[in-house]
XYZ file of C-alpha atoms in Angstrom:
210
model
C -15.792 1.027 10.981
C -12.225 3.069 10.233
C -12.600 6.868 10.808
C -9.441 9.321 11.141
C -8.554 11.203 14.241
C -6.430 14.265 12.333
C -4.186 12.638 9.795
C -2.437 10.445 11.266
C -4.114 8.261 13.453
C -6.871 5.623 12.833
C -9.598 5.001 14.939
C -11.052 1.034 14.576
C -14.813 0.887 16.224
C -14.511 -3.214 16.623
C -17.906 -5.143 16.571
C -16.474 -8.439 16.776
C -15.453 -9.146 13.136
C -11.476 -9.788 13.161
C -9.350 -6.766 11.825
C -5.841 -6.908 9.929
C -3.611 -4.290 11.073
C 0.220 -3.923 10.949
C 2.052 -5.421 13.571
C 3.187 -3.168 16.347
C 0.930 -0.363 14.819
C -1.880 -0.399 17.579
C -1.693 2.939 20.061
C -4.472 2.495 21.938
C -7.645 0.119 22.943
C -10.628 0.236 25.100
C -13.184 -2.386 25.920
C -12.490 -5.943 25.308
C -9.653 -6.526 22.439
C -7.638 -9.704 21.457
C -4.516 -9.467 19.548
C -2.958 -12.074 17.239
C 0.768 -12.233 15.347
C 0.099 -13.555 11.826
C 2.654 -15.337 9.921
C 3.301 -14.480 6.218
C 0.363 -11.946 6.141
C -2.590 -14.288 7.225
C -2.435 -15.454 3.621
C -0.917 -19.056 4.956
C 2.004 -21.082 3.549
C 1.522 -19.629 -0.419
C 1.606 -16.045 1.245
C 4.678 -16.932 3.578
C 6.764 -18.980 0.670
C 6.111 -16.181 -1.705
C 7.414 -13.443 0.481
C 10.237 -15.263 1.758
C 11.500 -16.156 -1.710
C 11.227 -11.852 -2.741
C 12.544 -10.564 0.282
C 9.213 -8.828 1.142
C 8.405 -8.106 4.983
C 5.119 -8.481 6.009
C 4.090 -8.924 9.667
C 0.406 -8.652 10.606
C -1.568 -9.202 13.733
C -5.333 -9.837 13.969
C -7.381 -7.513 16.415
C -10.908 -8.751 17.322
C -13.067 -7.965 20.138
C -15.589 -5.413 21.215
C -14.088 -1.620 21.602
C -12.252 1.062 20.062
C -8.791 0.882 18.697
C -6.428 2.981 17.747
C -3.583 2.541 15.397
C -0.556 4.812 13.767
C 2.483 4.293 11.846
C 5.673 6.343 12.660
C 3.431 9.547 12.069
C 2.422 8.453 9.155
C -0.063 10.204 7.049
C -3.161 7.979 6.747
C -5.865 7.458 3.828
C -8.949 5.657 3.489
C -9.334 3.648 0.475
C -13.160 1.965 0.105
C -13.677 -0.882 -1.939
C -16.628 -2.121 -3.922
C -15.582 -5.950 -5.053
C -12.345 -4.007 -6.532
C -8.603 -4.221 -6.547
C -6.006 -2.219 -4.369
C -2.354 -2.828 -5.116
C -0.333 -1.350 -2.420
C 3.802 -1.599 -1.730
C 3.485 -4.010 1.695
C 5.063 -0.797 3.882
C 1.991 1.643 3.313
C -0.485 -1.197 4.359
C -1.846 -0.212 7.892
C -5.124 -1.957 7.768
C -7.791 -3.664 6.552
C -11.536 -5.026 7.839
C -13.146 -8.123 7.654
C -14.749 -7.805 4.408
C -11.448 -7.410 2.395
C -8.721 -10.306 1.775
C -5.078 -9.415 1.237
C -2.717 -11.858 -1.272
C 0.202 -10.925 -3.421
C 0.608 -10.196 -7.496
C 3.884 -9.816 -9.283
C 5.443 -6.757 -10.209
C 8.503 -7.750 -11.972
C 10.591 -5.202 -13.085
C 8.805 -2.671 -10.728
C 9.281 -4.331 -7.415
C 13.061 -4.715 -8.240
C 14.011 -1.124 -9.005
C 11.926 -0.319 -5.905
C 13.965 -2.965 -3.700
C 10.576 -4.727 -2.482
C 11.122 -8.188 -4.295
C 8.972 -8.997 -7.251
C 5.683 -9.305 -5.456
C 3.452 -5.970 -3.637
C 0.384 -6.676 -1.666
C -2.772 -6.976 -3.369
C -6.164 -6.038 -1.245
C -9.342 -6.863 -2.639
C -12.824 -7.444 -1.508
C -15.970 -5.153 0.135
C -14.704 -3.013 3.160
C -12.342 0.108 4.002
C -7.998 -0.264 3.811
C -5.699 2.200 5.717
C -2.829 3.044 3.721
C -0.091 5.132 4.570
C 2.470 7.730 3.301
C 5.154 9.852 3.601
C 3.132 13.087 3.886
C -0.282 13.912 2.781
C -0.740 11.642 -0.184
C -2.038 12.757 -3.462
C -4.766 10.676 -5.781
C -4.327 11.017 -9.116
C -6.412 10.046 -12.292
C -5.381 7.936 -14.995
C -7.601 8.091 -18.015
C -7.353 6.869 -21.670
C -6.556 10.111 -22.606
C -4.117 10.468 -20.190
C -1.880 8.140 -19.026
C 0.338 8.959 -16.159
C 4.413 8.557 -15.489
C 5.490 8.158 -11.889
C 8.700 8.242 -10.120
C 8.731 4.878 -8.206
C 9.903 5.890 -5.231
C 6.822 7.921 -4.333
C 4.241 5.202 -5.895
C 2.419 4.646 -2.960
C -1.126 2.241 -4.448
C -3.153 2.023 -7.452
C -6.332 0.637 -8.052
C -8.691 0.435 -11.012
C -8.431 -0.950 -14.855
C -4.903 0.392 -14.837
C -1.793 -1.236 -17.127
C 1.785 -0.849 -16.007
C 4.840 -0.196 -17.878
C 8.409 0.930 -17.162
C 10.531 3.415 -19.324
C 14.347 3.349 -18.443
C 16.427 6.173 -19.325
C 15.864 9.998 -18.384
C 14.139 10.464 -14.770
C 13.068 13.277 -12.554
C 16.307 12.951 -10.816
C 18.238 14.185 -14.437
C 16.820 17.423 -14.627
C 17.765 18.343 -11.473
C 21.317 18.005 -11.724
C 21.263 14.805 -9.287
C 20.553 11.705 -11.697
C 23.570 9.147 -11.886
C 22.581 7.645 -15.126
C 19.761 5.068 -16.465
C 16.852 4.095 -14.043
C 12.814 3.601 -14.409
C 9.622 5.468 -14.351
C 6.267 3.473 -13.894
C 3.851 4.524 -16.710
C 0.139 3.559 -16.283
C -2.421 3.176 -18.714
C -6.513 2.840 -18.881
C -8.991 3.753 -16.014
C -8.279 4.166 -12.658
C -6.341 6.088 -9.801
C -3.025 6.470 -8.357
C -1.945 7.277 -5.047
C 1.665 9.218 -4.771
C 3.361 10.680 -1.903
C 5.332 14.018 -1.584
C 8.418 12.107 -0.379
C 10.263 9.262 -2.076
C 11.521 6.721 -0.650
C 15.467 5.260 -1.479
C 14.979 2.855 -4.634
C 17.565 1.136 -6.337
C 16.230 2.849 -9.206
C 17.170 5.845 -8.581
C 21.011 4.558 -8.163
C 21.330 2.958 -11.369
């Protein structure tokens, strides 16, 4: 079971079912914990040729055992996402874990992942359980509806999950009407049902340098 402890650090109650967390992320354990390095993810060669071809780092470690653990990234802001047999696309950095009811893999991204400077691939989470994702402050959900689509700088796109489209839209950014744009870069639009997760900070894109 994931709870919080404050905002920024994740408690993991471990009942003997194997847990995906970032590697290097763990704080503190008590009672009887194994730790494992994953290559590529845990999602095996596909995952590990797929990342290594788009420049996407990924390094996981598998915690099992019986105990508490604790985990935190960098001070980090941490949300819990639950999923019911749905979708969770989330940029591979803000992935701090997941439990043993969800599966992780990868999904292309194309002309998103390259103005972001990820590769063309983010990490797709999917399955029955709880994820821990991070960001850069608290992070902000945000509905997308029919009626309203929503337009968001790509450097604080954090996850999305849901019936959601995605589009880009070169040209005029946030940056631009603040006086600090240097010309043409993207926006991600998204379209349909479902929510978005943003953070207050953004993160250097190459986007944002076109």
């Amino acid at each position: 079971m994931f709870r919080l402890q404050g905002s920024k650090v994740l408690a993991v109650d471990m009942t003997g079912d194997a847990v995906k967390a970032k590697n290097g992320s763990m704080v503190a354990y008590d009672g009887q914990v194994a730790f494992k390095k994953l290559s590529g993810g845990g999602e095996g060669i596909r995952g590990m040729v797929t990342r290594r071809l788009t420049g996407e780092q990924m390094t996981v470690m598998e915690v099992r055992g019986q105990g508490t653990c604790w985990f935190a990234d960098r001070a980090s802001e941490i949300n819990l996402v639950q999923l019911q047999g749905d979708k969770l696309y989330v940029e591979a950095s803000n992935l701090l874990a997941t439990d043993a009811g969800l599966r992780t893999g990868t999904s292309f991204t194309g002309l998103r992942g390259a103005t972001q400077g990820n590769g063309l691939f983010t990490t797709t989470v999917e399955g029955h359980g709880q994820a821990a994702i991070t960001s850069d402050g608290p992070a902000v959900v945000l509905r997308v509806s029919p009626q309203y689509p929503l337009t968001v700088d790509p450097g604080a796109y954090v996850a999305h999950q849901g019936s959601v489209r995605q589009s880009f839209q070169s040209g005029v950014t946030f940056r631009t009407f603040m006086g600090e744009g240097g010309g043409e870069a993207f926006q991600i639009r998204f379209e349909g049902d479902g929510l978005v997760y943003v953070q207050p900070s953004e993160r250097n894109t190459i986007a944002g340098d076109v």
